Amino acid sequence: MSNNIATTPEELISKEYTAGFVTDIETETLPPGLSEEVVREISRKKAEPEWLTEWRLDALRRWEKMEEPTWAHVKFPPIDYQAISYFAAPKGDKPKSLDEVDPELLRTYKKLGIPLHEQKILAGVEEEPSQPRVAVDAVFDSVSITTTFKETLKEHGVVFCSFSEAVQSHPDLVKKYLGSVVPKTDNFYAALNSAVFSDGSFVYVPKGVRCPMELSTYFRINAENTGQFERTLIIADEGSYVSYLEGCTAPMRDENQLHAAVVELIALDDAQIKYSTVQNWYPGDENGVGGIYNFVTKRGTCRGARSHISWTQVETGSAITWKYPSVILRGDDSIGEFYSVALTNNRQQADTGTKMTHIGRNTKSTIISKGISAGHSSNAYRGLVRMNPGARDARNYTQCDSLLIGSECAAHTFPYIESRRQDAIVEHEATTTRVSDDQLFMCRQRGIEPEKAVSMIVNGFCRDVFRELPMEFAVEASKLLEVSLEGAVG
Amino acid sequence: MSLLEVSDLHVRVADREILNGVNLEVNPGEIHAIMGPNGSGKSTLTNTIAGQEGYIVENGDLRLNGTNLVELEPEERSYAGLFLAFQYPVEIPGVTNMEFLKTAVDSHRKQRGETALSSVEFIKNMRALVTKLDFNPEFLKRGVNESFSGGEKKRNEILQMLCLDPKVALLDETDSGLDIDALQVVAKGINEFRDSNNAVVLVTHYQRLLNHVVPDYVHVLLNGTIVKSGDASLALDLERMGYAWLEQDSGP
């Protein structure tokens, strides 16, 4: 077995986390600390209108009076919010085209496998024809580097740009929807984000348009001692459709870094938003040193009748994950879905799940959560299904499965159901299983090496969720699981 | 050289000695049947040969084609040409039979320095095999043993055996719990598999499988040792008389 298990620390690390390199680039960073002046400075750097500066400052004042939530099943030393830098960006003006982008940055994205060049349809030399076309917004620390396929999307009326750009180009939309799903004071981290958010993505799909390609944002934390606080806003107008994917990585460092994002989705009548996440922030080393604190607020609102929002997440990274992508089912006949795979290994901790709030009539929600714990990790599912008095004939189905690998890890399930309706149907199924010695032995007897066997078993366990991911990302996710499980058996 | 050679095998599980000096020699082209009452050590023998954790070889030797198995990992024994059909095959939910079989076959090919088969080629081969064995092709799309009936699980073991084409196949009570039809399908699979270069070791309680797969040798395992060996007629004697008459010979 010695031939398939990393024997040196270097080998182990390089096998475990390939995105852990640092890009050597000159960075402009605000000094650590949080104050009105810092918030004003961020707003000034982005040349924001007065109302937005005030909006941020209001959030800051409210945040100062709030306390960190302590109900999650995670443990970490207190965070010194004055020790974090709230803005970091590669030096120089924002590049106007890809030719102006620092080659070092281009190399970074190439290394990460993120296509920043728009693939040419004709006479493509570098491009593999089988690769699907995906538009990318690349966010590096606090700013967006580039957004691809903007022109193609424009022809269809789709707006896809960085959040900062949207503030300038579509101020009315931003003003109308910012904070409309996740209010500034929603929770401690959302309030912090509202005060200091830097960049993120903005999407608007006009009435009746089916977005012609997958949209994606790739978040990269690079600078040291900084946090990343991005803000994403996606608006799907009546009868439109959009599928969006985000990916995230960070260098390996011994210090913990904070990532506190806010994502808001708005689906109007008959609109559909599919939001997929493949989260691979640096998880820390095998002893739990370093890694990202991923404290994220994601919520969508099915504002219109027959609208449909689905969250699909594959969470393999981060030292701590605190994340509950939720749907408010306001429109009649609207549908909310949450499909999740959360894998924790070594000393990782995850407390993740969803909230489905049924307000409209005949609303339906589905929750499929697959938690996998290995090593000494802890993995909790936390979910709330709420049936409001007006939610006639609302239905929810929840399936919550945990898989344990080894005997030192833990899995927890915290399902909450609040139903104010007699006719609501709420189903909850939960299972906990272990990768058994018998399963492993059967695989090995057939010639399948133990690590391959575990990843195959885990992939099988996650099948229902992977089915929901866009094809090319499903392959990616499955590979990621394999990498994240390295060393889980020994 | 014999294919499988078990000499003076002593095996301990936890602090109990289960096998105390088993000898067995299996040559190419042979079918051996191992019979014996519950608790006599039959499954311990097959699990030990396959390298299941917790079965500790205290003494003796295990060789496959001359290779010492004792120090090898289970997958290495598999590459060496050993196959064990399990008494209680386990489920792997969400992993299709096709995927499982291809992963296993590809691992073996890799060990032999061959490239992986293309999916198309593999599926074609599998369909042919499944048809030959009178299995429903839907079988391949289902999760490994996931909500399979007892009979289907056993058939699946036979399918895996034919896929991997081992040198020595140990079949641990593959006939238990089968109805007549399933028994015939399993027997057909074993007969399909056997040739002059490989060997089969059947662990069984009953004569009935041996009506379809005729053994060259029958061994009786009792209290951790082989107390009697004979030809196919021994199985008939056992069927008629049970094990009590042998019990006296092997007393402490």
mmCIF file of N, CA and C in Angstrom, chain B residues 24-107:
data_model
loop_
_atom_site.group_PDB
_atom_site.id
_atom_site.type_symbol
_atom_site.label_atom_id
_atom_site.label_comp_id
_atom_site.label_asym_id
_atom_site.label_seq_id
_atom_site.Cartn_x
_atom_site.Cartn_y
_atom_site.Cartn_z
ATOM 1 N N LEU B 24 -3.756 -28.103 1.672
ATOM 2 C CA LEU B 24 -4.606 -28.213 0.492
ATOM 3 C C LEU B 24 -3.753 -27.930 -0.738
ATOM 4 N N GLU B 25 -3.899 -28.762 -1.757
ATOM 5 C CA GLU B 25 -3.133 -28.543 -2.967
ATOM 6 C C GLU B 25 -4.093 -28.586 -4.150
ATOM 7 N N VAL B 26 -4.128 -27.506 -4.895
ATOM 8 C CA VAL B 26 -5.070 -27.411 -6.008
ATOM 9 C C VAL B 26 -4.288 -27.217 -7.296
ATOM 10 N N ASN B 27 -4.529 -28.120 -8.258
ATOM 11 C CA ASN B 27 -3.797 -28.044 -9.523
ATOM 12 C C ASN B 27 -4.673 -27.476 -10.634
ATOM 13 N N PRO B 28 -4.031 -27.008 -11.702
ATOM 14 C CA PRO B 28 -4.800 -26.451 -12.818
ATOM 15 C C PRO B 28 -5.827 -27.463 -13.332
ATOM 16 N N GLY B 29 -6.998 -26.944 -13.661
ATOM 17 C CA GLY B 29 -8.054 -27.787 -14.225
ATOM 18 C C GLY B 29 -8.908 -28.490 -13.184
ATOM 19 N N GLU B 30 -8.569 -28.351 -11.911
ATOM 20 C CA GLU B 30 -9.289 -29.097 -10.874
ATOM 21 C C GLU B 30 -10.413 -28.287 -10.231
ATOM 22 N N ILE B 31 -11.410 -29.036 -9.774
ATOM 23 C CA ILE B 31 -12.440 -28.436 -8.937
ATOM 24 C C ILE B 31 -12.415 -29.141 -7.591
ATOM 25 N N HIS B 32 -12.274 -28.365 -6.536
ATOM 26 C CA HIS B 32 -12.280 -28.911 -5.188
ATOM 27 C C HIS B 32 -13.519 -28.417 -4.457
ATOM 28 N N ALA B 33 -14.103 -29.302 -3.664
ATOM 29 C CA ALA B 33 -15.203 -28.874 -2.806
ATOM 30 C C ALA B 33 -14.764 -29.014 -1.363
ATOM 31 N N ILE B 34 -15.038 -27.983 -0.564
ATOM 32 C CA ILE B 34 -14.737 -28.069 0.867
ATOM 33 C C ILE B 34 -16.060 -28.059 1.614
ATOM 34 N N MET B 35 -16.288 -29.097 2.376
ATOM 35 C CA MET B 35 -17.539 -29.202 3.113
ATOM 36 C C MET B 35 -17.234 -29.295 4.600
ATOM 37 N N GLY B 36 -18.265 -29.120 5.380
ATOM 38 C CA GLY B 36 -18.048 -29.192 6.822
ATOM 39 C C GLY B 36 -19.163 -28.469 7.533
ATOM 40 N N PRO B 37 -19.393 -28.809 8.782
ATOM 41 C CA PRO B 37 -20.483 -28.178 9.527
ATOM 42 C C PRO B 37 -20.187 -26.701 9.809
ATOM 43 N N ASN B 38 -21.214 -25.977 10.264
ATOM 44 C CA ASN B 38 -21.024 -24.574 10.633
ATOM 45 C C ASN B 38 -19.942 -24.453 11.692
ATOM 46 N N GLY B 39 -19.103 -23.430 11.561
ATOM 47 C CA GLY B 39 -18.092 -23.186 12.581
ATOM 48 C C GLY B 39 -16.858 -24.053 12.444
ATOM 49 N N SER B 40 -16.755 -24.797 11.343
ATOM 50 C CA SER B 40 -15.589 -25.671 11.217
ATOM 51 C C SER B 40 -14.378 -24.917 10.677
ATOM 52 N N GLY B 41 -14.597 -23.695 10.153
ATOM 53 C CA GLY B 41 -13.458 -22.894 9.680
ATOM 54 C C GLY B 41 -13.427 -22.693 8.177
ATOM 55 N N LYS B 42 -14.523 -23.016 7.477
ATOM 56 C CA LYS B 42 -14.518 -22.918 6.008
ATOM 57 C C LYS B 42 -14.327 -21.470 5.540
ATOM 58 N N SER B 43 -15.141 -20.568 6.099
ATOM 59 C CA SER B 43 -15.025 -19.160 5.668
ATOM 60 C C SER B 43 -13.716 -18.551 6.140
ATOM 61 N N THR B 44 -13.226 -19.019 7.300
ATOM 62 C CA THR B 44 -11.926 -18.533 7.769
ATOM 63 C C THR B 44 -10.851 -18.881 6.747
ATOM 64 N N LEU B 45 -10.946 -20.057 6.199
ATOM 65 C CA LEU B 45 -9.951 -20.482 5.213
ATOM 66 C C LEU B 45 -9.985 -19.575 3.978
ATOM 67 N N THR B 46 -11.174 -19.351 3.435
ATOM 68 C CA THR B 46 -11.245 -18.528 2.212
ATOM 69 C C THR B 46 -10.877 -17.075 2.507
ATOM 70 N N ASN B 47 -11.355 -16.544 3.638
ATOM 71 C CA ASN B 47 -11.025 -15.159 3.972
ATOM 72 C C ASN B 47 -9.533 -14.972 4.201
ATOM 73 N N THR B 48 -8.914 -15.967 4.808
ATOM 74 C CA THR B 48 -7.468 -15.872 5.052
ATOM 75 C C THR B 48 -6.716 -15.879 3.728
ATOM 76 N N ILE B 49 -7.133 -16.753 2.832
ATOM 77 C CA ILE B 49 -6.437 -16.812 1.540
ATOM 78 C C ILE B 49 -6.569 -15.470 0.809
ATOM 79 N N ALA B 50 -7.750 -14.849 0.946
ATOM 80 C CA ALA B 50 -7.977 -13.575 0.236
ATOM 81 C C ALA B 50 -7.360 -12.386 0.963
ATOM 82 N N GLY B 51 -6.941 -12.584 2.223
ATOM 83 C CA GLY B 51 -6.235 -11.498 2.926
ATOM 84 C C GLY B 51 -7.137 -10.555 3.698
ATOM 85 N N GLN B 52 -8.268 -11.033 4.139
ATOM 86 C CA GLN B 52 -9.171 -10.207 4.950
ATOM 87 C C GLN B 52 -8.486 -9.832 6.261
ATOM 88 N N GLU B 53 -8.647 -8.565 6.645
ATOM 89 C CA GLU B 53 -8.045 -8.071 7.877
ATOM 90 C C GLU B 53 -8.588 -8.849 9.076
ATOM 91 N N GLY B 54 -7.754 -9.084 10.075
ATOM 92 C CA GLY B 54 -8.218 -9.756 11.283
ATOM 93 C C GLY B 54 -7.992 -11.266 11.271
ATOM 94 N N TYR B 55 -7.619 -11.798 10.120
ATOM 95 C CA TYR B 55 -7.317 -13.228 10.044
ATOM 96 C C TYR B 55 -5.807 -13.373 10.086
ATOM 97 N N ILE B 56 -5.307 -13.782 11.238
ATOM 98 C CA ILE B 56 -3.864 -13.743 11.446
ATOM 99 C C ILE B 56 -3.229 -15.116 11.225
ATOM 100 N N VAL B 57 -2.310 -15.127 10.263
ATOM 101 C CA VAL B 57 -1.619 -16.384 9.953
ATOM 102 C C VAL B 57 -0.514 -16.576 10.992
ATOM 103 N N GLU B 58 -0.708 -17.586 11.857
ATOM 104 C CA GLU B 58 0.252 -17.847 12.931
ATOM 105 C C GLU B 58 1.412 -18.691 12.433
ATOM 106 N N ASN B 59 1.063 -19.526 11.484
ATOM 107 C CA ASN B 59 2.053 -20.474 11.011
ATOM 108 C C ASN B 59 1.604 -21.024 9.660
ATOM 109 N N GLY B 60 2.541 -21.508 8.873
ATOM 110 C CA GLY B 60 2.185 -22.145 7.614
ATOM 111 C C GLY B 60 2.398 -21.247 6.419
ATOM 112 N N ASP B 61 1.968 -21.718 5.286
ATOM 113 C CA ASP B 61 2.322 -21.095 4.020
ATOM 114 C C ASP B 61 1.113 -21.065 3.098
ATOM 115 N N LEU B 62 1.058 -20.010 2.303
ATOM 116 C CA LEU B 62 -0.013 -19.853 1.322
ATOM 117 C C LEU B 62 0.628 -19.445 0.016
ATOM 118 N N ARG B 63 0.482 -20.261 -1.002
ATOM 119 C CA ARG B 63 1.113 -19.883 -2.262
ATOM 120 C C ARG B 63 0.140 -19.971 -3.428
ATOM 121 N N LEU B 64 0.219 -18.968 -4.293
ATOM 122 C CA LEU B 64 -0.582 -18.985 -5.511
ATOM 123 C C LEU B 64 0.401 -18.949 -6.666
ATOM 124 N N ASN B 65 0.405 -20.021 -7.462
ATOM 125 C CA ASN B 65 1.341 -20.064 -8.591
ATOM 126 C C ASN B 65 2.774 -19.845 -8.133
ATOM 127 N N GLY B 66 3.069 -20.294 -6.939
ATOM 128 C CA GLY B 66 4.424 -20.155 -6.415
ATOM 129 C C GLY B 66 4.659 -18.868 -5.628
ATOM 130 N N THR B 67 3.759 -17.867 -5.767
ATOM 131 C CA THR B 67 3.929 -16.599 -5.053
ATOM 132 C C THR B 67 3.416 -16.729 -3.626
ATOM 133 N N ASN B 68 4.229 -16.293 -2.669
ATOM 134 C CA ASN B 68 3.781 -16.313 -1.282
ATOM 135 C C ASN B 68 2.741 -15.219 -1.070
ATOM 136 N N LEU B 69 1.550 -15.612 -0.638
ATOM 137 C CA LEU B 69 0.460 -14.637 -0.508
ATOM 138 C C LEU B 69 0.458 -13.921 0.831
ATOM 139 N N VAL B 70 1.042 -14.542 1.839
ATOM 140 C CA VAL B 70 0.825 -14.078 3.207
ATOM 141 C C VAL B 70 1.131 -12.593 3.397
ATOM 142 N N GLU B 71 2.195 -12.124 2.756
ATOM 143 C CA GLU B 71 2.578 -10.728 2.956
ATOM 144 C C GLU B 71 1.866 -9.761 2.003
ATOM 145 N N LEU B 72 1.048 -10.269 1.112
ATOM 146 C CA LEU B 72 0.449 -9.394 0.107
ATOM 147 C C LEU B 72 -0.857 -8.764 0.584
ATOM 148 N N GLU B 73 -1.096 -7.544 0.094
ATOM 149 C CA GLU B 73 -2.375 -6.866 0.344
ATOM 150 C C GLU B 73 -3.466 -7.576 -0.461
ATOM 151 N N PRO B 74 -4.723 -7.404 -0.041
ATOM 152 C CA PRO B 74 -5.809 -8.082 -0.756
ATOM 153 C C PRO B 74 -5.805 -7.793 -2.256
ATOM 154 N N GLU B 75 -5.562 -6.495 -2.638
ATOM 155 C CA GLU B 75 -5.605 -6.189 -4.071
ATOM 156 C C GLU B 75 -4.451 -6.854 -4.815
ATOM 157 N N GLU B 76 -3.323 -7.025 -4.111
ATOM 158 C CA GLU B 76 -2.189 -7.678 -4.768
ATOM 159 C C GLU B 76 -2.471 -9.165 -4.992
ATOM 160 N N ARG B 77 -3.218 -9.747 -4.063
ATOM 161 C CA ARG B 77 -3.611 -11.156 -4.252
ATOM 162 C C ARG B 77 -4.558 -11.261 -5.437
ATOM 163 N N SER B 78 -5.399 -10.233 -5.570
ATOM 164 C CA SER B 78 -6.316 -10.208 -6.705
ATOM 165 C C SER B 78 -5.531 -10.153 -8.018
ATOM 166 N N TYR B 79 -4.503 -9.281 -8.050
ATOM 167 C CA TYR B 79 -3.700 -9.181 -9.269
ATOM 168 C C TYR B 79 -2.969 -10.490 -9.545
ATOM 169 N N ALA B 80 -2.606 -11.206 -8.465
ATOM 170 C CA ALA B 80 -1.895 -12.468 -8.634
ATOM 171 C C ALA B 80 -2.815 -13.551 -9.209
ATOM 172 N N GLY B 81 -4.126 -13.274 -9.232
ATOM 173 C CA GLY B 81 -5.051 -14.214 -9.862
ATOM 174 C C GLY B 81 -5.992 -14.909 -8.908
ATOM 175 N N LEU B 82 -6.207 -14.305 -7.730
ATOM 176 C CA LEU B 82 -7.100 -14.916 -6.758
ATOM 177 C C LEU B 82 -8.449 -14.203 -6.747
ATOM 178 N N PHE B 83 -9.501 -14.997 -6.712
ATOM 179 C CA PHE B 83 -10.841 -14.411 -6.653
ATOM 180 C C PHE B 83 -11.630 -15.083 -5.538
ATOM 181 N N LEU B 84 -12.356 -14.270 -4.781
ATOM 182 C CA LEU B 84 -13.230 -14.821 -3.742
ATOM 183 C C LEU B 84 -14.661 -14.360 -3.996
ATOM 184 N N ALA B 85 -15.555 -15.321 -4.209
ATOM 185 C CA ALA B 85 -16.978 -14.985 -4.286
ATOM 186 C C ALA B 85 -17.503 -15.019 -2.860
ATOM 187 N N PHE B 86 -18.059 -13.877 -2.428
ATOM 188 C CA PHE B 86 -18.409 -13.734 -1.015
ATOM 189 C C PHE B 86 -19.687 -14.461 -0.650
ATOM 190 N N GLN B 87 -19.704 -14.924 0.596
ATOM 191 C CA GLN B 87 -20.915 -15.551 1.119
ATOM 192 C C GLN B 87 -22.018 -14.498 1.262
ATOM 193 N N TYR B 88 -21.642 -13.325 1.748
ATOM 194 C CA TYR B 88 -22.609 -12.235 1.892
ATOM 195 C C TYR B 88 -22.111 -11.003 1.139
ATOM 196 N N PRO B 89 -22.359 -10.930 -0.158
ATOM 197 C CA PRO B 89 -21.870 -9.766 -0.919
ATOM 198 C C PRO B 89 -22.504 -8.487 -0.389
ATOM 199 N N VAL B 90 -21.706 -7.424 -0.255
ATOM 200 C CA VAL B 90 -22.234 -6.174 0.309
ATOM 201 C C VAL B 90 -22.685 -5.219 -0.793
ATOM 202 N N GLU B 91 -23.494 -4.245 -0.395
ATOM 203 C CA GLU B 91 -24.003 -3.251 -1.340
ATOM 204 C C GLU B 91 -23.074 -2.053 -1.408
ATOM 205 N N ILE B 92 -22.966 -1.472 -2.582
ATOM 206 C CA ILE B 92 -22.305 -0.163 -2.708
ATOM 207 C C ILE B 92 -23.299 0.766 -3.400
ATOM 208 N N PRO B 93 -24.128 1.455 -2.622
ATOM 209 C CA PRO B 93 -25.203 2.257 -3.210
ATOM 210 C C PRO B 93 -24.672 3.359 -4.125
ATOM 211 N N GLY B 94 -25.358 3.557 -5.234
ATOM 212 C CA GLY B 94 -25.032 4.660 -6.143
ATOM 213 C C GLY B 94 -23.913 4.349 -7.125
ATOM 214 N N VAL B 95 -23.145 3.282 -6.881
ATOM 215 C CA VAL B 95 -22.092 2.884 -7.824
ATOM 216 C C VAL B 95 -22.681 1.786 -8.704
ATOM 217 N N THR B 96 -22.779 2.029 -9.989
ATOM 218 C CA THR B 96 -23.404 1.008 -10.832
ATOM 219 C C THR B 96 -22.487 -0.200 -10.981
ATOM 220 N N ASN B 97 -23.115 -1.319 -11.227
ATOM 221 C CA ASN B 97 -22.383 -2.546 -11.476
ATOM 222 C C ASN B 97 -21.361 -2.370 -12.590
ATOM 223 N N MET B 98 -21.796 -1.676 -13.637
ATOM 224 C CA MET B 98 -20.922 -1.448 -14.797
ATOM 225 C C MET B 98 -19.669 -0.690 -14.377
ATOM 226 N N GLU B 99 -19.884 0.367 -13.599
ATOM 227 C CA GLU B 99 -18.789 1.217 -13.147
ATOM 228 C C GLU B 99 -17.829 0.422 -12.250
ATOM 229 N N PHE B 100 -18.422 -0.358 -11.354
ATOM 230 C CA PHE B 100 -17.625 -1.168 -10.430
ATOM 231 C C PHE B 100 -16.770 -2.171 -11.200
ATOM 232 N N LEU B 101 -17.412 -2.860 -12.138
ATOM 233 C CA LEU B 101 -16.692 -3.878 -12.908
ATOM 234 C C LEU B 101 -15.586 -3.252 -13.750
ATOM 235 N N LYS B 102 -15.902 -2.102 -14.341
ATOM 236 C CA LYS B 102 -14.887 -1.471 -15.197
ATOM 237 C C LYS B 102 -13.699 -1.007 -14.358
ATOM 238 N N THR B 103 -13.988 -0.456 -13.180
ATOM 239 C CA THR B 103 -12.895 -0.014 -12.306
ATOM 240 C C THR B 103 -12.007 -1.198 -11.935
ATOM 241 N N ALA B 104 -12.647 -2.329 -11.614
ATOM 242 C CA ALA B 104 -11.888 -3.521 -11.232
ATOM 243 C C ALA B 104 -11.066 -4.031 -12.413
ATOM 244 N N VAL B 105 -11.712 -4.136 -13.560
ATOM 245 C CA VAL B 105 -11.003 -4.661 -14.735
ATOM 246 C C VAL B 105 -9.866 -3.727 -15.137
ATOM 247 N N ASP B 106 -10.130 -2.408 -15.099
ATOM 248 C CA ASP B 106 -9.076 -1.445 -15.449
ATOM 249 C C ASP B 106 -7.890 -1.536 -14.490
ATOM 250 N N SER B 107 -8.168 -1.739 -13.194
ATOM 251 C CA SER B 107 -7.066 -1.871 -12.228
ATOM 252 C C SER B 107 -6.198 -3.073 -12.579
#
